[in-house]
Short mmCIF file of C-alpha atoms in Angstrom, two decimals:
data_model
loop_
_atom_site.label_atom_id
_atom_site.label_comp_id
_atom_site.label_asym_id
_atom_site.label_seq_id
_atom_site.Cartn_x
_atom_site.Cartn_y
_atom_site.Cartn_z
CA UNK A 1 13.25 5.93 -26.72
CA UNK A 2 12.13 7.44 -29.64
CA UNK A 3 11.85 11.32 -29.81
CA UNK A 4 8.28 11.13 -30.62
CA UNK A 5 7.72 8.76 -27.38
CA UNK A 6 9.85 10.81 -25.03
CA UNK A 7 7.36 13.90 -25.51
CA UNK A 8 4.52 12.03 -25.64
CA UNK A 9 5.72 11.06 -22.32
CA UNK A 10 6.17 14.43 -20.96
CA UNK A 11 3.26 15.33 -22.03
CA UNK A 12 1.34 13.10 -20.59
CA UNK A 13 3.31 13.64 -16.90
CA UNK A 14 2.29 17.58 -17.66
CA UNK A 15 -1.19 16.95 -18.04
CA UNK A 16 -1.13 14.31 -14.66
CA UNK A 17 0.55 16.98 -12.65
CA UNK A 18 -2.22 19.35 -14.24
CA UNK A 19 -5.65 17.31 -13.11
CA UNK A 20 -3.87 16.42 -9.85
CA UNK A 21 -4.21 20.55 -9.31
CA UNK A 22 -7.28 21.36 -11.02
CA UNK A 23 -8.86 18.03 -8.97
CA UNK A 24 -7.66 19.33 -5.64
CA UNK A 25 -8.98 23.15 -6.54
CA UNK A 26 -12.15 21.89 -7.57
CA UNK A 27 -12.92 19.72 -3.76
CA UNK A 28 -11.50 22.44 -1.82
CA UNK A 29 -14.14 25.01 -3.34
CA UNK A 30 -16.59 22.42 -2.87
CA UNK A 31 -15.63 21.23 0.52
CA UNK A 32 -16.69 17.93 0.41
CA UNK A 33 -15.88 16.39 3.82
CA UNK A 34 -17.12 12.84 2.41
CA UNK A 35 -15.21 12.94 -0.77
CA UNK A 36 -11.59 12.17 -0.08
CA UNK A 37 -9.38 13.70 -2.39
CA UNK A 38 -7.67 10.37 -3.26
CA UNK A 39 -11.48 8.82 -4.41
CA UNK A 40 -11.94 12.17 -6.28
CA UNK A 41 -8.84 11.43 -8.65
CA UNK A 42 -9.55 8.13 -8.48
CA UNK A 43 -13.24 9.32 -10.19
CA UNK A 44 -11.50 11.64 -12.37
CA UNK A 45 -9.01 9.22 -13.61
CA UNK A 46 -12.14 6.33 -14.49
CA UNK A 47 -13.66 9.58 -16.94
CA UNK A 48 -10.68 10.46 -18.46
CA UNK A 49 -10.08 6.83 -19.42
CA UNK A 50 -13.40 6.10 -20.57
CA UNK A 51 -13.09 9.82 -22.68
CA UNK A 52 -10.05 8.58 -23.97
CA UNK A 53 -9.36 4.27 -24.10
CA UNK A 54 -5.86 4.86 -25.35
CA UNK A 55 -4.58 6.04 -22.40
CA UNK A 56 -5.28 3.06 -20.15
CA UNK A 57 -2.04 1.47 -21.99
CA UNK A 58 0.27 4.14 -20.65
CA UNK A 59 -0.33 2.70 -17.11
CA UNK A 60 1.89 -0.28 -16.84
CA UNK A 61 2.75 -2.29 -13.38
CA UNK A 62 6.52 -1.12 -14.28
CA UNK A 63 5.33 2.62 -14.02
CA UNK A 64 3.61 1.88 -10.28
CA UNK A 65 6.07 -1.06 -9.01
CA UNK A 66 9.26 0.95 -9.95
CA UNK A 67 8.59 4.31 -10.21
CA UNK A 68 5.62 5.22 -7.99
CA UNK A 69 5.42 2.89 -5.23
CA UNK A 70 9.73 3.17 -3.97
CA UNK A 71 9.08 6.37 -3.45
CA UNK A 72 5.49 6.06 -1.57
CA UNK A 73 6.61 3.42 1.06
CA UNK A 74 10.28 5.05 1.59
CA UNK A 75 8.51 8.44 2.60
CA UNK A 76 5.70 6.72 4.51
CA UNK A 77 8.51 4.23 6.54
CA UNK A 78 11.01 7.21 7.08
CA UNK A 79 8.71 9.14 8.91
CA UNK A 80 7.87 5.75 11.17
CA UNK A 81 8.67 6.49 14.29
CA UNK A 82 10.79 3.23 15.83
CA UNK A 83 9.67 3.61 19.39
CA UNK A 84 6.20 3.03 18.35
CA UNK A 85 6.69 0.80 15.42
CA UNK A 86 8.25 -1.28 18.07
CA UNK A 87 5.68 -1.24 20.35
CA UNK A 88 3.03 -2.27 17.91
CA UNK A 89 5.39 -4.52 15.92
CA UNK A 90 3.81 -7.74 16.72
CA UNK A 91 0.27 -6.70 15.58
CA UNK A 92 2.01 -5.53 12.53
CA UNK A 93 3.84 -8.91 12.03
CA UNK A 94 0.39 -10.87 12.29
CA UNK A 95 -1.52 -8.63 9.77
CA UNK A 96 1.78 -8.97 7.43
CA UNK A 97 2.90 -12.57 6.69
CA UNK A 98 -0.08 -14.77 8.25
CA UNK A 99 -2.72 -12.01 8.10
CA UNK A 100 -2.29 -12.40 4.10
CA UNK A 101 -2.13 -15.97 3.73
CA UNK A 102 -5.70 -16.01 5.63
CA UNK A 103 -6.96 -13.27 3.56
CA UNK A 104 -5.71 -14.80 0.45
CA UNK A 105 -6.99 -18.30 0.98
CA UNK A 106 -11.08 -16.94 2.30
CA UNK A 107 -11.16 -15.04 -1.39
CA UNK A 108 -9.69 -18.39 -2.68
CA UNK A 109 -12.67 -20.63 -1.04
CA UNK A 110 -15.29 -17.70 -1.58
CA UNK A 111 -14.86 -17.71 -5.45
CA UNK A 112 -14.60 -21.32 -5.24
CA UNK A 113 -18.00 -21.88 -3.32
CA UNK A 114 -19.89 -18.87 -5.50
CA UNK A 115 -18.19 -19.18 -9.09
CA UNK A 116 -16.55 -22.74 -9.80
CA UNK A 117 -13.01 -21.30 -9.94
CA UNK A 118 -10.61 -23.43 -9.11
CA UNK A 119 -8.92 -22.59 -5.43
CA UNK A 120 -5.18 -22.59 -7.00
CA UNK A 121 -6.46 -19.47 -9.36
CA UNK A 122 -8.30 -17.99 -6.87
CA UNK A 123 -5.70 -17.74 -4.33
CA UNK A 124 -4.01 -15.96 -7.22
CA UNK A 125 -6.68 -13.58 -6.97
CA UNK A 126 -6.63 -13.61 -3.01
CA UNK A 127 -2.91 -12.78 -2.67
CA UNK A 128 -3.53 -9.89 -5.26
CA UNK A 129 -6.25 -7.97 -3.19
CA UNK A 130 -5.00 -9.17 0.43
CA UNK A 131 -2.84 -6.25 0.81
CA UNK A 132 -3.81 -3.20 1.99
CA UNK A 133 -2.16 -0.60 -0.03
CA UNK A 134 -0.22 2.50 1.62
CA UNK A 135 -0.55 5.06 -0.84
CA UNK A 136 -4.90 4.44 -0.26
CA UNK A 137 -4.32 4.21 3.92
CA UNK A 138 -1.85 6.86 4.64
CA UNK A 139 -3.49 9.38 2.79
CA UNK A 140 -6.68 8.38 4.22
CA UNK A 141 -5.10 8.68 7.84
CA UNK A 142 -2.51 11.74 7.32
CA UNK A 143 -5.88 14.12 7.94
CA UNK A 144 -7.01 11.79 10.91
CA UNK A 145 -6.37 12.96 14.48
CA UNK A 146 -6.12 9.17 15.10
CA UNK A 147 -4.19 7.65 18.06
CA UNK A 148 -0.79 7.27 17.45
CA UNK A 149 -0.04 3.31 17.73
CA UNK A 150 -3.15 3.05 15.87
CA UNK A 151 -2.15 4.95 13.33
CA UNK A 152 1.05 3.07 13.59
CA UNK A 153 -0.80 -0.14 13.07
CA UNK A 154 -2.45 0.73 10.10
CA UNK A 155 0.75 2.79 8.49
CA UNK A 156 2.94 -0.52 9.41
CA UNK A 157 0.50 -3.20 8.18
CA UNK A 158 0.02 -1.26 4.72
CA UNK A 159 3.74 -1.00 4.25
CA UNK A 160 4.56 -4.57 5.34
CA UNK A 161 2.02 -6.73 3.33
CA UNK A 162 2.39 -4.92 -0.24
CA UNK A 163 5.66 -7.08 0.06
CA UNK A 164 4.69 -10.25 1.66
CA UNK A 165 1.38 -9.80 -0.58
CA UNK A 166 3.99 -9.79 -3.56
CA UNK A 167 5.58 -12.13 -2.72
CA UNK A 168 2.85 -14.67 -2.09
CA UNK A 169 1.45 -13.52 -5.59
CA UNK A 170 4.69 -14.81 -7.19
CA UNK A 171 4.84 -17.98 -5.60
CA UNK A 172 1.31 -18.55 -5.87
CA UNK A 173 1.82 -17.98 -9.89
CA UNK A 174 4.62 -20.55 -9.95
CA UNK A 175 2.02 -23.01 -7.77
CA UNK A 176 -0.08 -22.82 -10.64
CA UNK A 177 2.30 -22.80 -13.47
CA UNK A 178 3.80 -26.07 -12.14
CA UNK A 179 7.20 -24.25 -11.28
CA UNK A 180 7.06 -25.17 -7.36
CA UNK A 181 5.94 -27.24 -4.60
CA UNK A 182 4.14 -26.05 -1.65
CA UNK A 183 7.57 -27.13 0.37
CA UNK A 184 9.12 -24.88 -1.90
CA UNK A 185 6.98 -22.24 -1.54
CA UNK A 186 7.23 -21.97 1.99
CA UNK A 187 10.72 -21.62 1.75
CA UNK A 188 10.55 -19.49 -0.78
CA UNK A 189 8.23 -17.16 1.58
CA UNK A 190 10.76 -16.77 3.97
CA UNK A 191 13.70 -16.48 2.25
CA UNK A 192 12.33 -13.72 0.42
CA UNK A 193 11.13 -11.85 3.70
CA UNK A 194 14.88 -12.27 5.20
CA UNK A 195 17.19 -11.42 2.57
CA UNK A 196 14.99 -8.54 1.73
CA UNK A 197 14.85 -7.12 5.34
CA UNK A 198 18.47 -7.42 5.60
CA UNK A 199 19.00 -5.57 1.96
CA UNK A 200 17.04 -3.14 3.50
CA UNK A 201 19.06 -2.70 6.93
CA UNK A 202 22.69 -2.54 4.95
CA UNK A 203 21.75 -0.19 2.95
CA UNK A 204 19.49 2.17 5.63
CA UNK A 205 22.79 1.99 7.23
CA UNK A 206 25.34 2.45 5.07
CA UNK A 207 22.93 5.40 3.88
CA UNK A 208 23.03 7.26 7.32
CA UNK A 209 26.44 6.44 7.46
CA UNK A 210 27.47 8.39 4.52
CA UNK A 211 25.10 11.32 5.41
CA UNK A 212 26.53 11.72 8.64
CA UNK A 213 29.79 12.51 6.31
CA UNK A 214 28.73 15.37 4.67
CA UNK A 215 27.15 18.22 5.99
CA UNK A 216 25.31 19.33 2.90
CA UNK A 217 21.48 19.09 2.97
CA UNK A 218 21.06 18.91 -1.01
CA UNK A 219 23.95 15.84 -0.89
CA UNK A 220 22.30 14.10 1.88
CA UNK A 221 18.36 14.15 0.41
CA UNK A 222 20.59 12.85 -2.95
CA UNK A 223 21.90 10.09 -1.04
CA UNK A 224 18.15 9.81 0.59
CA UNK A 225 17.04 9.24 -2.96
CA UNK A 226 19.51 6.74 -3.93
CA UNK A 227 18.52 4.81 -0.92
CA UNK A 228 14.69 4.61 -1.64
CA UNK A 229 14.96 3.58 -5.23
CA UNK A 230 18.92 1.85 -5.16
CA UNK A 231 17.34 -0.48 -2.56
CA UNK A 232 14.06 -1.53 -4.33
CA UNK A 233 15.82 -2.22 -8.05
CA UNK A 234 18.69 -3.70 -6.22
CA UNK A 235 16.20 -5.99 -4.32
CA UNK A 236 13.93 -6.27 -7.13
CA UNK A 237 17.03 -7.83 -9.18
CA UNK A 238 17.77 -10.47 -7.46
CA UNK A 239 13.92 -11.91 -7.27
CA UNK A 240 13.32 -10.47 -3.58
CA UNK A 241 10.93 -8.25 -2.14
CA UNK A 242 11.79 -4.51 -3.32
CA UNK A 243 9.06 -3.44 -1.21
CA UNK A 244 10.04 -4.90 2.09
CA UNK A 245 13.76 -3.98 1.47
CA UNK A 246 12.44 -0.03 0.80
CA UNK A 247 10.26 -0.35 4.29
CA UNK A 248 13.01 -1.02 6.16
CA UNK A 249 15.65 1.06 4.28
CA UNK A 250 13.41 3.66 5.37
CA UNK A 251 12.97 2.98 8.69
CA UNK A 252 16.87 2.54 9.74
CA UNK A 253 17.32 6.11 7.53
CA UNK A 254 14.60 7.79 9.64
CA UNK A 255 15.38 6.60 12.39
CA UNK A 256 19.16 5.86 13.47
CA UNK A 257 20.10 8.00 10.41
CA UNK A 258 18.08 11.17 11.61
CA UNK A 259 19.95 10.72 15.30
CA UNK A 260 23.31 10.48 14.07
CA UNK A 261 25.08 12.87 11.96
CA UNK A 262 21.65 14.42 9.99
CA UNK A 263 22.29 18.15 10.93
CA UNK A 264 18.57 20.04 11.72
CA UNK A 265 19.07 21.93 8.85
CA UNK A 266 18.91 18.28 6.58
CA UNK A 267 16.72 16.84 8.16
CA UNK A 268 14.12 19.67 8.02
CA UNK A 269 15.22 19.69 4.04
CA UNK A 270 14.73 15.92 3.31
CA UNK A 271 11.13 16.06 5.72
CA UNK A 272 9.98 19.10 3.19
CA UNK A 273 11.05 17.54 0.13
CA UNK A 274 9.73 13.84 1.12
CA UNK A 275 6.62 15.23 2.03
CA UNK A 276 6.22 16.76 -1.41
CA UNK A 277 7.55 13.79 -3.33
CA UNK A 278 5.06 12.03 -1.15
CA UNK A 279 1.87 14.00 -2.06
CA UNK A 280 2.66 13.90 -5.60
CA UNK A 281 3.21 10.21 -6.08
CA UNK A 282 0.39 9.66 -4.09
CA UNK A 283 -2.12 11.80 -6.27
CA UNK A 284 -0.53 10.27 -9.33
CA UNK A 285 -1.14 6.81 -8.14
CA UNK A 286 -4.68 7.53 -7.23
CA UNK A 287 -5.35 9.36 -10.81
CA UNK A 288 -3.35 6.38 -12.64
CA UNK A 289 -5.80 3.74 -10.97
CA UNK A 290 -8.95 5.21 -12.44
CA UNK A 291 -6.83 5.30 -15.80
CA UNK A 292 -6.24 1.95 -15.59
CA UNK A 293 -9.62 0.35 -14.75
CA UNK A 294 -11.70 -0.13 -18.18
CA UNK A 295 -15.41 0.29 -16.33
CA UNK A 296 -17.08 -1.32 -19.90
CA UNK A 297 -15.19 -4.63 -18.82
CA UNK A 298 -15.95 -5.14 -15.47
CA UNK A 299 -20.10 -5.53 -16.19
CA UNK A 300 -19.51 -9.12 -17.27
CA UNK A 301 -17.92 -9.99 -14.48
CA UNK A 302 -20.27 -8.62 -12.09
CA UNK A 303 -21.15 -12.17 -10.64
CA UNK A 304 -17.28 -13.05 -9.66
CA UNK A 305 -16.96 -9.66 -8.31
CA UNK A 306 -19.29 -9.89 -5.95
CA UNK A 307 -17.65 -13.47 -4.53
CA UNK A 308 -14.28 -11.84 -4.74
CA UNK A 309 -15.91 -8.25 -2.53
CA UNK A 310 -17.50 -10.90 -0.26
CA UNK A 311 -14.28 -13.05 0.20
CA UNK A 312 -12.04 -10.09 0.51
CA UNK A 313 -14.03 -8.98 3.15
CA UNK A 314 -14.65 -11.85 5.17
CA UNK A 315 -10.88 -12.35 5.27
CA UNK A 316 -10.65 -9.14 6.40
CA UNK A 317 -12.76 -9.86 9.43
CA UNK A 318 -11.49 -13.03 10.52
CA UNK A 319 -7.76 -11.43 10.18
CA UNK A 320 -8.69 -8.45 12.24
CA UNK A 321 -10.91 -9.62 14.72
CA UNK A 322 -10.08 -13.19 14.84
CA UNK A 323 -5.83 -13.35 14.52
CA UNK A 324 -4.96 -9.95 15.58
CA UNK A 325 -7.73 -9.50 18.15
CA UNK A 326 -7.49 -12.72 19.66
CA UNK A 327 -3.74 -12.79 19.64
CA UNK A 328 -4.42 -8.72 21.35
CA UNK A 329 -6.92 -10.58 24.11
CA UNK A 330 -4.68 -13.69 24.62
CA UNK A 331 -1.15 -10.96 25.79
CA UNK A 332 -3.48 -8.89 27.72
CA UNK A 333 -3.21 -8.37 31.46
CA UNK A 334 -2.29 -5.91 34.02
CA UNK A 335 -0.65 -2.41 32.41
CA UNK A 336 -1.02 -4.22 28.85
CA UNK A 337 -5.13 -3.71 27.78
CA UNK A 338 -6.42 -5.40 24.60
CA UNK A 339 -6.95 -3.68 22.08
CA UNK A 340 -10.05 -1.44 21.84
CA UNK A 341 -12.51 -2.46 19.69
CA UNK A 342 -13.35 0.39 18.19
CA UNK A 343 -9.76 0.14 17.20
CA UNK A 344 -10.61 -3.42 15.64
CA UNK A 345 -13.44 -1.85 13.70
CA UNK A 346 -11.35 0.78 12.41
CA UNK A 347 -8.55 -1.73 11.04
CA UNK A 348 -10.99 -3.70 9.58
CA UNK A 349 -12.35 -1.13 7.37
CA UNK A 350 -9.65 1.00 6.50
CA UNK A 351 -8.41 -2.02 4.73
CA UNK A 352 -8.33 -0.14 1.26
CA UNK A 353 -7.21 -1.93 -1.72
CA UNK A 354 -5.08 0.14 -4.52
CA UNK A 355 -2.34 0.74 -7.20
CA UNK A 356 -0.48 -2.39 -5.42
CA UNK A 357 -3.24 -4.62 -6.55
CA UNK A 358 -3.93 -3.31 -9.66
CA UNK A 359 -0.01 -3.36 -10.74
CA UNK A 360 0.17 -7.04 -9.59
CA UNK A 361 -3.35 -7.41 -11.53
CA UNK A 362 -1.36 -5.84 -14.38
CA UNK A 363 1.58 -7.67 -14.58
CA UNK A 364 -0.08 -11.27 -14.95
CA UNK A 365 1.82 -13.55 -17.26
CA UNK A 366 0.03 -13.35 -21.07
CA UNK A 367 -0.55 -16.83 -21.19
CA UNK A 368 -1.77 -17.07 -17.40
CA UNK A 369 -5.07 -19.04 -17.19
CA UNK A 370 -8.55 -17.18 -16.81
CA UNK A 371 -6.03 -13.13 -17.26
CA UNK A 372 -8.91 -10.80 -18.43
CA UNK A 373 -11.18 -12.52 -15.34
CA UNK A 374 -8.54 -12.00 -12.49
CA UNK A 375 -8.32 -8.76 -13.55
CA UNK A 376 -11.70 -7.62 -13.68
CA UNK A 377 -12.16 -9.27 -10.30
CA UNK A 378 -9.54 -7.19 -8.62
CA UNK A 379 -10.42 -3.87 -10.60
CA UNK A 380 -13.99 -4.53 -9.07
CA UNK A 381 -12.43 -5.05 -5.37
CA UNK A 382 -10.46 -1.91 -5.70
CA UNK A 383 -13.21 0.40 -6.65
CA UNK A 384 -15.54 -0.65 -3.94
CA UNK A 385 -12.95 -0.42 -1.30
CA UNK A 386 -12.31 2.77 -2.42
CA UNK A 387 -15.51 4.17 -3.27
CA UNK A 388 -17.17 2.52 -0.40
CA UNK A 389 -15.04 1.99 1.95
CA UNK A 390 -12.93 5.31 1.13
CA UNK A 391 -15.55 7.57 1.93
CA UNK A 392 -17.28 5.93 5.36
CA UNK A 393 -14.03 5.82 7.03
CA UNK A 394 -13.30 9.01 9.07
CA UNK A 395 -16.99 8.52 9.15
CA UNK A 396 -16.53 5.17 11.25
CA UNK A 397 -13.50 6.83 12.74
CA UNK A 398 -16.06 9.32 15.09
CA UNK A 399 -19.01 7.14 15.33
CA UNK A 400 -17.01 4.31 17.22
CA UNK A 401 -15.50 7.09 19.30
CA UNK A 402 -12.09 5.41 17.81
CA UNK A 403 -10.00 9.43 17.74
CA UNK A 404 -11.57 10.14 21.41
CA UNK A 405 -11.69 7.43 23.74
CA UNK A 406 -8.44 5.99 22.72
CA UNK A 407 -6.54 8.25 22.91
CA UNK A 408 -6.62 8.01 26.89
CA UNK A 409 -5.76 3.55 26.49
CA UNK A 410 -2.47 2.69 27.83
CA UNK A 411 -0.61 0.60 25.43
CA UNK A 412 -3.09 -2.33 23.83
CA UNK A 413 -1.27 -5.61 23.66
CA UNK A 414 -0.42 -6.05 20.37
#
């Protein structure tokens, strides 16, 4: 990298670090309950952008996929707890693999019906925006005093599907390209979820097996470190799911790590630090996404927004009330309730699109048919989620009665 570059580079990482503070000073004078400090960067990232175009090429889906998002979904899965996770881990599973192929085939058929667009293309555009993303969620949540397997649900499912979401975006690509068949593809799907889950489990492992070594907290949050982004290049190398392998890393580290061999001392160090690392990649992604979304561009595409909104929405619903709450009503019975639905309405809104869909937006083959469209589409999605959808949901959270009255139900079927 050329000298020039590298401080270019570091100054632009100053001046990130700089609006994420001045942002967060700003709202907590103001005390805006319904602006969410993740929507405020967001806003402050779409008026830097437009101030200055040139910037919007410094945010590239390497910067999010590799350096951002490892990070994100290792500190959100460590701090998983298992007990629950397995408890709720069927719910999860449903929203995960089939709850995005659902998703991603309604936005398919909606831009189909409303626009023209062919359904291979627009399943492209379906398996970009059908995952929720974790970085938009868990901050959303972290200031909730939601139930804890609900809160489990939605930190699970926004982990899970970024990967399965990726995944399906790849193969869907090939579909189109001509460089597989839907026999293929399948396979393909579940290859990718296995080897990367397993990736994920060796090294969470071997990981808490080599911190339970040492007894030096600064040597076992390095090791932490290595783990998070070691497993997602690793994984990423070989064509799998990074994101998956990270999730689960994460889990096994937090989890079977923390109980054996993590001294109090470390594992107080690596929460603190985590937690840290975890706010600041979070406020980056939030301010990068405004950065990266040219407003001027998204005018013209108004009319395919709106089918893509309407689709991605729709999916929602049917996946949340229709796979997961049927599948909830159909295991129910005595000492296992549904689950509530003010629960259901809660799931189906907090389903935030972010930085995961606008990297994979990003990262589009050059010669891809119909690029600058699928973009603009899944820019558009991402903004309303967020702006809308961002803002209305602790909101929804008290109205339903979703952080009271659930608290008291005795583990939904899920």
């Amino acid at each position: 990298m050329p000298p020039g570059e590298t401080v270019a580079t570091v100054q632009l990482f100053v001046v990130l670090i700089g609006l994420m503070a001045v942002v967060g000073l700003v709202l907590h004078r103001l005390a805006i309950p319904a602006l969410p400090y993740s929507v405020a960067l967001v806003v402050c990232g779409l008026i830097v952008g437009a101030a200055c175009p040139g910037l919007d090429g410094h945010v590239t889906p390497e910067l999010i996929l590799i350096v951002l998002l490892p990070g994100l979904v290792f500190e959100a899965s460590y701090r998983l707890e298992l007990d629950e996770l397995r408890g709720a881990f069927g719910g999860i599973a449903l929203l995960a693999a089939p709850g995005v192929l659902v998703a991603a085939a309604i936005v398919a058929v909606a831009l189909n019906v409303g626009t023209g667009m062919p359904l291979e293309i627009g399943f492209v555009v379906g398996a970009i925006v059908a995952a929720t993303d974790p970085a938009a969620v868990v901050s959303t949540f972290q200031r909730l005093p939601t139930p804890g397997r609900l809160n489990t649900l939605v930190q699970g499912e926004s982990l899970l599907n970024d990967g399965t979401a990726l995944v399906t975006f790849a193969i869907a690509v090939k579909v189109v390209t001509g460089g597989v068949t839907l026999g293929g593809a399948v396979l393909d799907f579940a290859v990718a979820i296995a080897v990367s889950g397993a990736i994920g489990a060796v090294t969470g492992f071997v990981a808490s097996r080599l911190i339970a070594l040492v007894d030096d907290h600064l040597l076992e949050l390095t090791i932490s470190l290595v783990a998070a982004y070691g497993t997602y290049m690793v994984t990423d190398a070989i064509h799998q799911s990074g994101i998956i392998a990270t999730v689960v890393a994460g889990v096994v580290l937090g989890n079977y790590g923390r109980r054996h061999g993590m001294s109090a001392k470390s594992s107080e160090a690596i929460d603190t630090v985590w937690e840290f690392v975890g706010f600041l990649l979070t406020a980056a992604v939030f301010l990068l996404i405004g950065l990266a979304i040219p407003l001027a561009r998204l005018v013209d595409a108004l009319p395919w927004i709106v089918w893509g909104i309407l689709g991605a929405q729709v999916g929602r619903a049917v996946v949340i009330y229709g796979v997961l709450g049927g599948a909830s009503r159909l295991r129910s019975g005595p000492g296992r309730p549904a689950l509530p639905t003010a629960w259901l309405h809660v799931l189906f809104w907090s389903g935030l699109r972010g930085a995961v869909a606008v990297a994979i937006a990003l990262s589009l083959p050059l010669d891809f048919p119909q690029r600058a469209l699928l973009q603009e589409i899944t820019f558009g999605i991402v903004l309303f989620t967020l702006a809308v959808q961002g803002t209305t949901v602790e909101l929804l959270c008290r109205r339903t009665g979703a952080l009271l009255s659930s608290r008291s139900a005795a583990g939904p079927a899920v």
